[in-house]
mmCIF file of C-alpha atoms in Angstrom:
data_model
loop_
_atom_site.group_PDB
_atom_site.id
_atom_site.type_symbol
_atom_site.label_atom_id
_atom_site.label_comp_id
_atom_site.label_asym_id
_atom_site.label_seq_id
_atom_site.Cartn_x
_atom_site.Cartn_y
_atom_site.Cartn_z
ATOM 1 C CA UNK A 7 58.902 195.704 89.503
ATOM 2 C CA UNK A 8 58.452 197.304 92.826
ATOM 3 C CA UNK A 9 61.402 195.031 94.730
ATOM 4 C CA UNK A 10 64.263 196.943 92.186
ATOM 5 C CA UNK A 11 63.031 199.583 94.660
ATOM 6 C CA UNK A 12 64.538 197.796 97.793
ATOM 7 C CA UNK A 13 67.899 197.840 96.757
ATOM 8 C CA UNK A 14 70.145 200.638 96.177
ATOM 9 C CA UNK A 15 70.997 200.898 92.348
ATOM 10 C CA UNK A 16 74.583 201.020 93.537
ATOM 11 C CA UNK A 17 74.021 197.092 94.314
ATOM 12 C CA UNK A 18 72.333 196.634 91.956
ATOM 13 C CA UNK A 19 75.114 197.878 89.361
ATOM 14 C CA UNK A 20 78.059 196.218 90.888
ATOM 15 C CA UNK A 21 75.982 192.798 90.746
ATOM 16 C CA UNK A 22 75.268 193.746 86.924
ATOM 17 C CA UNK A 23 78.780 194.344 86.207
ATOM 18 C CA UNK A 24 80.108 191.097 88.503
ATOM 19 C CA UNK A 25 77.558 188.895 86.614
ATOM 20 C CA UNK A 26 78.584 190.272 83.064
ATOM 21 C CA UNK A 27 81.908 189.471 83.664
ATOM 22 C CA UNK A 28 81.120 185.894 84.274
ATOM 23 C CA UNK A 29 78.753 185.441 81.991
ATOM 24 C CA UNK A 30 79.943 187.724 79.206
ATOM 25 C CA UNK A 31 76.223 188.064 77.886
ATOM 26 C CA UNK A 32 74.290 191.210 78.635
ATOM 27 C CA UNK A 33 70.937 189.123 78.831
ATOM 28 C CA UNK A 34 71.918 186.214 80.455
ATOM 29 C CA UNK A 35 73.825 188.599 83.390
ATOM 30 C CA UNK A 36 70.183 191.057 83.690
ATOM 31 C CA UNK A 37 68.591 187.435 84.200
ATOM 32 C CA UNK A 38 70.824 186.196 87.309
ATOM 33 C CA UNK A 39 70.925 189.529 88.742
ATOM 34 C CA UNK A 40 67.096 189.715 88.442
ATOM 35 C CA UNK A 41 66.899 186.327 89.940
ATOM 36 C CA UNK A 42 68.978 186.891 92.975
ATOM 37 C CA UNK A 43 67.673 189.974 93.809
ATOM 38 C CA UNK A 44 63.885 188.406 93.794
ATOM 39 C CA UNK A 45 65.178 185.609 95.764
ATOM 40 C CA UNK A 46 66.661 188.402 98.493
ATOM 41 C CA UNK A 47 63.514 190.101 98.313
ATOM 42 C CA UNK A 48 61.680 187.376 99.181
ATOM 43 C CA UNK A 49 63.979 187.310 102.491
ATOM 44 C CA UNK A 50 61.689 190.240 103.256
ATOM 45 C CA UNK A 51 65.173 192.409 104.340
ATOM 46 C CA UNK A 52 65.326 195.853 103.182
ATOM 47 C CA UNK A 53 68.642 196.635 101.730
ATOM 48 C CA UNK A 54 70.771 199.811 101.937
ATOM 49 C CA UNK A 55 73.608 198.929 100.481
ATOM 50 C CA UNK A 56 75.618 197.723 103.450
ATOM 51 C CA UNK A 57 78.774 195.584 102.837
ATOM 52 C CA UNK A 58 77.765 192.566 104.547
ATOM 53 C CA UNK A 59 74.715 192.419 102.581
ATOM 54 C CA UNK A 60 76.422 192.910 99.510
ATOM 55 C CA UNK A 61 78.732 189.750 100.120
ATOM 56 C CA UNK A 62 75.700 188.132 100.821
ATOM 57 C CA UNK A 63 73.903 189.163 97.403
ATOM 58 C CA UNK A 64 77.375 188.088 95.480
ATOM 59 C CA UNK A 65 77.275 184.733 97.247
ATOM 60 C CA UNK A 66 74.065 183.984 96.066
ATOM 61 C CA UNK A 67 74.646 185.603 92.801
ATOM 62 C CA UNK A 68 77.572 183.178 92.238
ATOM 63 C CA UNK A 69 74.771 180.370 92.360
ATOM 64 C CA UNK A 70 72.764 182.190 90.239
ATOM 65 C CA UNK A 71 75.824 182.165 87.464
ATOM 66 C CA UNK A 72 76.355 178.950 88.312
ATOM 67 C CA UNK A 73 72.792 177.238 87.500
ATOM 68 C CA UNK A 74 73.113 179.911 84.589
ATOM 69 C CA UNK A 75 75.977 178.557 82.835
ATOM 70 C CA UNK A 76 74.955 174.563 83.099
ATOM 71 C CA UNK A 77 71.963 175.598 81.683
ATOM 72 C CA UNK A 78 73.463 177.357 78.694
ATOM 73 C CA UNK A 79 75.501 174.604 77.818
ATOM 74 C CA UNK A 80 72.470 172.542 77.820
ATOM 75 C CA UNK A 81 70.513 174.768 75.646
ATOM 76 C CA UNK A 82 73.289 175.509 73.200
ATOM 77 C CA UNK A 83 72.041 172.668 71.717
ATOM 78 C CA UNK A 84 69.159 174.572 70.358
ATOM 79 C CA UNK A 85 71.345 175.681 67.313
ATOM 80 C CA UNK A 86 73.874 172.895 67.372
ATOM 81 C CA UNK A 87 73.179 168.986 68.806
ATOM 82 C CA UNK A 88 69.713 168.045 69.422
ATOM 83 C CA UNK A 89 69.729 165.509 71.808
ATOM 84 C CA UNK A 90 67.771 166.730 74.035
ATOM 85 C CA UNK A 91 64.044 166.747 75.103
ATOM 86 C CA UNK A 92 62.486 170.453 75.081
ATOM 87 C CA UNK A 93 59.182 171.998 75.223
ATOM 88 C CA UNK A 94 58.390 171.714 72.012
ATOM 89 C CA UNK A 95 60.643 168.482 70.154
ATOM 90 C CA UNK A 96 61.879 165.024 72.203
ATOM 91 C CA UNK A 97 65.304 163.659 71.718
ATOM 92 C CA UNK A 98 65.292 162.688 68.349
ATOM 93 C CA UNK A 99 63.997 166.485 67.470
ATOM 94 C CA UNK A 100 60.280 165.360 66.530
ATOM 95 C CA UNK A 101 57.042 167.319 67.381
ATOM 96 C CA UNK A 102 55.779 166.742 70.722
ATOM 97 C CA UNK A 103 52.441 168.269 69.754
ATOM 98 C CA UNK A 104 52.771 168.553 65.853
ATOM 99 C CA UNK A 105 51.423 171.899 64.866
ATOM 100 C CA UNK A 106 47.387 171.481 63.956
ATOM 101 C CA UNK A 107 45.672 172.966 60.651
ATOM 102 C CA UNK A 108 44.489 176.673 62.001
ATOM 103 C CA UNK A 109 42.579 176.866 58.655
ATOM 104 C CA UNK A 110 41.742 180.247 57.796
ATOM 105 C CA UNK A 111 43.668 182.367 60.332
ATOM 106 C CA UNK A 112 43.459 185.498 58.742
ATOM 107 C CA UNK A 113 40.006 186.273 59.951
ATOM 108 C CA UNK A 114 41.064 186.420 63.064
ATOM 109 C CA UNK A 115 42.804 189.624 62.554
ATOM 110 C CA UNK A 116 39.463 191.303 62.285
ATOM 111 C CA UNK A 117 38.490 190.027 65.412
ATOM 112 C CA UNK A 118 38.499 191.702 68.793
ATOM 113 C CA UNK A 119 38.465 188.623 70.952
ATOM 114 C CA UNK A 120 41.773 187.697 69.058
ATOM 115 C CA UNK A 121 43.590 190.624 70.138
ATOM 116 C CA UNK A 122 43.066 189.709 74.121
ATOM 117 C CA UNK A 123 44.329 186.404 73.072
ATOM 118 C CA UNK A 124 47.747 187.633 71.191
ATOM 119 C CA UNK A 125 48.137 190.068 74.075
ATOM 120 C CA UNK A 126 47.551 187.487 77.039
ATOM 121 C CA UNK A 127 50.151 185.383 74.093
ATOM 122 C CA UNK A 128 52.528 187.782 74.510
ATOM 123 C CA UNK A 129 52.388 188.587 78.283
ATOM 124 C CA UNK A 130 53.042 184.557 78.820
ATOM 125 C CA UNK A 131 56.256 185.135 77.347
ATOM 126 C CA UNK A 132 59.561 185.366 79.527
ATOM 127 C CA UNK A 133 60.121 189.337 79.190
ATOM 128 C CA UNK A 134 62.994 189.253 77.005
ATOM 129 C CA UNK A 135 61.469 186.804 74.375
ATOM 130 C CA UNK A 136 58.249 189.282 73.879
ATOM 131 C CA UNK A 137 60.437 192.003 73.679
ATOM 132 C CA UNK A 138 62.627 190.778 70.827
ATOM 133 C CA UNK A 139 59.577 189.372 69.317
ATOM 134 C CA UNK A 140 57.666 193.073 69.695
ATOM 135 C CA UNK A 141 60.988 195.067 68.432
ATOM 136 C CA UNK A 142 60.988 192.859 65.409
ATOM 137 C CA UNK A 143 57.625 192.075 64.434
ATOM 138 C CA UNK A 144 55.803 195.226 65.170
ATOM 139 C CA UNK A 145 58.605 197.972 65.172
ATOM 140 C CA UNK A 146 60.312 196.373 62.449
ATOM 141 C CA UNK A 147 63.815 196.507 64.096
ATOM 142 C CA UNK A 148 66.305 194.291 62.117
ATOM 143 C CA UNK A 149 68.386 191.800 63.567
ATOM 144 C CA UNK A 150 71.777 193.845 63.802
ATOM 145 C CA UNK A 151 69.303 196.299 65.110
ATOM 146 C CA UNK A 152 68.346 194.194 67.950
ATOM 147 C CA UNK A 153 71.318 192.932 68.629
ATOM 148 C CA UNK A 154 73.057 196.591 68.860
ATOM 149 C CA UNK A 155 70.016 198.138 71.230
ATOM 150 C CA UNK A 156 69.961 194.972 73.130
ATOM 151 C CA UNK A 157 73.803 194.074 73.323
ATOM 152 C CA UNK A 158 72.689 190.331 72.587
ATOM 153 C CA UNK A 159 74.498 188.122 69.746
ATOM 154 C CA UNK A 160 73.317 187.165 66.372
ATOM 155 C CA UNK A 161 72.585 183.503 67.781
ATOM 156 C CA UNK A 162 71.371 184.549 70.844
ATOM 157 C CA UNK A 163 68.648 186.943 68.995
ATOM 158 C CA UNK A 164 67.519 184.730 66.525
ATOM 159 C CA UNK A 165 67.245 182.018 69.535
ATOM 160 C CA UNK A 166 65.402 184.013 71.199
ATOM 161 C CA UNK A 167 63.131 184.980 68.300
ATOM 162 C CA UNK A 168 62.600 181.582 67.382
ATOM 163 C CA UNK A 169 61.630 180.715 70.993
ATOM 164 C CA UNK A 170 59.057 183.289 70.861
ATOM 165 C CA UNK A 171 57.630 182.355 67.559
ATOM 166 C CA UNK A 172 57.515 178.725 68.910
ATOM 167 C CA UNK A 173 55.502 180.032 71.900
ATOM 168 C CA UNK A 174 53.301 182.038 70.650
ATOM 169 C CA UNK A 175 51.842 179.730 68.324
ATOM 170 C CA UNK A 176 51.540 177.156 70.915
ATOM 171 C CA UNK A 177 49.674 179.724 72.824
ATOM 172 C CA UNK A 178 47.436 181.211 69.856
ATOM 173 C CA UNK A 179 46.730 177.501 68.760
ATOM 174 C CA UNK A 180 46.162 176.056 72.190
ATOM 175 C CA UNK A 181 43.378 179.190 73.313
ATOM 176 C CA UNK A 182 42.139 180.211 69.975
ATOM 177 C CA UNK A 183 42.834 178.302 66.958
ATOM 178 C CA UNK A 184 42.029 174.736 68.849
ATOM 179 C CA UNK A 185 38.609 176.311 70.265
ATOM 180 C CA UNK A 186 37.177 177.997 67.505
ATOM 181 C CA UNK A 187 37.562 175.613 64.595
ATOM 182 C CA UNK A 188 36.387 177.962 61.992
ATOM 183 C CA UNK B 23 62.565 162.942 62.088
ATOM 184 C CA UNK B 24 61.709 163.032 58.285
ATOM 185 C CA UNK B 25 65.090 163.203 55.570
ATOM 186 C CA UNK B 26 67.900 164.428 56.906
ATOM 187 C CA UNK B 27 66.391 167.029 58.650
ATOM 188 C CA UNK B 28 64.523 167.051 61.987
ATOM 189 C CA UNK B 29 61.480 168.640 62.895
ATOM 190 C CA UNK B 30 63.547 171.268 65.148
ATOM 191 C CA UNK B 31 66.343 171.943 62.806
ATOM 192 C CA UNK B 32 63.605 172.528 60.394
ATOM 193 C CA UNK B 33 61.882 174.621 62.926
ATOM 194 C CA UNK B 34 64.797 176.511 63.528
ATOM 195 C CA UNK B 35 65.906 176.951 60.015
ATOM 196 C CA UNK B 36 62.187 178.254 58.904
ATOM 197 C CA UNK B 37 62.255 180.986 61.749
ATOM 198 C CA UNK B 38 65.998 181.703 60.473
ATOM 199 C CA UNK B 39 64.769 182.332 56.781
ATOM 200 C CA UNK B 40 62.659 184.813 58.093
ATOM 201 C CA UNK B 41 65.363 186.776 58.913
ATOM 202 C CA UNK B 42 67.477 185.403 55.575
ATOM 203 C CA UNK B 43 70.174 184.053 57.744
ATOM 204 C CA UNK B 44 69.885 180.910 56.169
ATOM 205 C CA UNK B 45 72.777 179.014 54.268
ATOM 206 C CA UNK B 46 71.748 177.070 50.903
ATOM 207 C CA UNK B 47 72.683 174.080 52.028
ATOM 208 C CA UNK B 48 69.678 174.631 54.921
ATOM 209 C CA UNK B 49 67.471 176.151 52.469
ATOM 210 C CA UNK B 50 68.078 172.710 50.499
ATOM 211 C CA UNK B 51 67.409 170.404 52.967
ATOM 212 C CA UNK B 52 64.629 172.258 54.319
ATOM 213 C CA UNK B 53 62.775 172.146 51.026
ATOM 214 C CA UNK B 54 63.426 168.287 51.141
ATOM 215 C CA UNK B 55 61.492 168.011 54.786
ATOM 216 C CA UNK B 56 58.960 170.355 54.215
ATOM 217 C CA UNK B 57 57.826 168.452 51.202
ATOM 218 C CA UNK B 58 57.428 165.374 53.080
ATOM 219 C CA UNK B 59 56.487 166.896 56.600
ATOM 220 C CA UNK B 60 52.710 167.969 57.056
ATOM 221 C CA UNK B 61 53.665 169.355 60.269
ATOM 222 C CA UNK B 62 56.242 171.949 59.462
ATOM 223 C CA UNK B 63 54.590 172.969 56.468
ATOM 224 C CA UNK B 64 51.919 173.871 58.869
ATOM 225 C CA UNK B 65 54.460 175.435 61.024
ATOM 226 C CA UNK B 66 55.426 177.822 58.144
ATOM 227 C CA UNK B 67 51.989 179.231 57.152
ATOM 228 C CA UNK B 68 51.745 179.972 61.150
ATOM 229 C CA UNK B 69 55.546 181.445 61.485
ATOM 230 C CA UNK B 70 53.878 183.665 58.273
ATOM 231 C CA UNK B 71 51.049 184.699 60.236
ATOM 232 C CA UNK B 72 52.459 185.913 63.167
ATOM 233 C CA UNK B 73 54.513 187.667 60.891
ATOM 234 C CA UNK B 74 51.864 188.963 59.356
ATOM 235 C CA UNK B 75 50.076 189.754 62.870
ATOM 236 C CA UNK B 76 53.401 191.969 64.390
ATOM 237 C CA UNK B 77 53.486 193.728 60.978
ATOM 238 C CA UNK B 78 49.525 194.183 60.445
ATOM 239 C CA UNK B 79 48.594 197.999 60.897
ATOM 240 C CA UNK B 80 50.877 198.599 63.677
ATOM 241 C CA UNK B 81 48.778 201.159 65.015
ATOM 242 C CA UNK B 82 45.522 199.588 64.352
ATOM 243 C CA UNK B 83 45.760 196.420 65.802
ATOM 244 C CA UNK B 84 49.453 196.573 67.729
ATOM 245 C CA UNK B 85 48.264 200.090 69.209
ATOM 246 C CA UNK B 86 45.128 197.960 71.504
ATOM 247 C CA UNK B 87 47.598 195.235 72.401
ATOM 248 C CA UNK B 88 50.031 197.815 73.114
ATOM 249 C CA UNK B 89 47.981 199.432 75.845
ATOM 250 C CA UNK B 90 47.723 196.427 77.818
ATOM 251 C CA UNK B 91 51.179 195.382 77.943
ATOM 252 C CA UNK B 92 52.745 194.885 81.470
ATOM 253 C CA UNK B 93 54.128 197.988 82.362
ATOM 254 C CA UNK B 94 57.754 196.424 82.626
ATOM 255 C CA UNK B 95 57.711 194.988 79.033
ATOM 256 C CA UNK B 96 56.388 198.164 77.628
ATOM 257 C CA UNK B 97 59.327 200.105 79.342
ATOM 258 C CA UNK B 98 61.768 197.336 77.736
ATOM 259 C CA UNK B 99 60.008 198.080 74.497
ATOM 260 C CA UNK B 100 60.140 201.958 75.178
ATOM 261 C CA UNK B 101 63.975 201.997 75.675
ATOM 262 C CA UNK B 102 65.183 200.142 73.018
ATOM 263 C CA UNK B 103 63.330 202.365 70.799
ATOM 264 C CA UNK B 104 65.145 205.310 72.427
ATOM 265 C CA UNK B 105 68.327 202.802 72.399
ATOM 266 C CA UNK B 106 68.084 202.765 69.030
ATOM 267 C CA UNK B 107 67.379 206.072 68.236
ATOM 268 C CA UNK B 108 70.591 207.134 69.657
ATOM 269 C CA UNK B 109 72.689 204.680 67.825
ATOM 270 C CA UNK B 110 71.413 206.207 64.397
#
């Protein structure tokens, strides 16, 4: 993205290595750091590494962590309670919209017209999600694999896979299976 | 919620038997739901077919889709390969 260009990488390092020693999670620090340095962007300075702006960045990165780790705790319910209403299950953990039949789906494959779809699929992903899902799937990483490359957990992988699984078939059934009922 | 078992954990434990991390005592239970849940049975032919989809001539079908990837996720993509590579 062009605004990594604004900032010296300098910053941009010592806000990585502030936010990984907070969070302790490689993904979860590249995701605050990324967030605070689009919200400084969007300030419209140009930064050259000065120290004033710096303890500016690390205030607002210490937001950042903040938000970052109440919203953790609320998802590590994904693998442990489920209490909680999601995009995909309410409180109780049932189907907000229960996976429909898709039929035959393996004709799709064939099709050209599918391909945009699984592509556009993939692209509405949050970048880390399609990755996983594209090292796994298609490259045919394994986990430990992922987890090694990526410096992310066992959990936090297969969390993430999941996620993306869960996504992309809301995607695939909401713009192709739902539309062409074959 | 059908059984013992919700429609999430179920989710959750069908995505995690795709990558075997799944105890029998899950594997158990999920049996029990999917026998009695329409939806999640559903949910496993589909978890199957995207499977199938990542895995399906990688350079036939993945190689297209590859080519219009935003530039940043292909560069993620790109470096763990390399990542990887190294590690070996």
């Amino acid at each position: 993205m062009e605004f990594n260009q604004t900032f010296a990488p300098a910053t941009r390092d010592y806000l990585l290595f502030f936010a990984q020693r907070r969070l302790r999670d490689a993904e979860f620090a590249e995701e605050v750091v990324q967030e605070t340095l689009l919200a400084a962007w969007r300030f419209n300075h140009s930064f050259a590494g000065k120290s004033s702006e710096k303890t500016w960045l690390v205030g607002m990165l210490k937001h950042k962590i903040a938000d970052c780790l109440r919203r953790v705790s609320r998802e590590r319910g994904l693998f442990e309670s489920e209490h909680e209403t999601d995009e995909f299950f309410d409180r109780v953990g049932r189907w907000q919209a229960a996976p429909s039949d898709w039929n035959d789906p393996w004709q799709a494959l064939t099709q050209k017209e599918f391909q945009t779809i699984l592509q556009q699929a993939l692209q509405a992903l949050p970048l880390r999600q399609a990755q996983v899902f594209w090292l796994r799937e298609v490259e045919e990483f394994s986990t430990e694999e992922i987890c090694k490359t990526l410096g992310l957990s066992a959990t936090n992988t297969l969390v993430l896979l999941h996620r993306a699984r869960l996504r992309l078939r809301a995607y695939l059934e909401i713009h192709w299976f739902s539309v062409r009922p074959s | 919620m059908i059984g013992l078992m919700s429609c999430r954990a179920a989710a959750q434990n069908l995505s995690a038997a795709l990558e075997g991390e799944i105890g029998l005592l899950q594997r158990l239970g999920l049996r029990f739901h999917l026998r009695s849940c329409p939806n999640c049975s559903r949910l496993r032919g589909q978890l199957s077919f995207l499977r199938a989809v990542g895995g399906y001539s990688p350079r036939h079908l993945a190689q297209d889709v590859w080519q219009d990837l935003k530039p940043e996720l292909r560069e993620s993509i790109e470096q763990a390969l390399k990542r990887r590579d190294s590690l070996r």
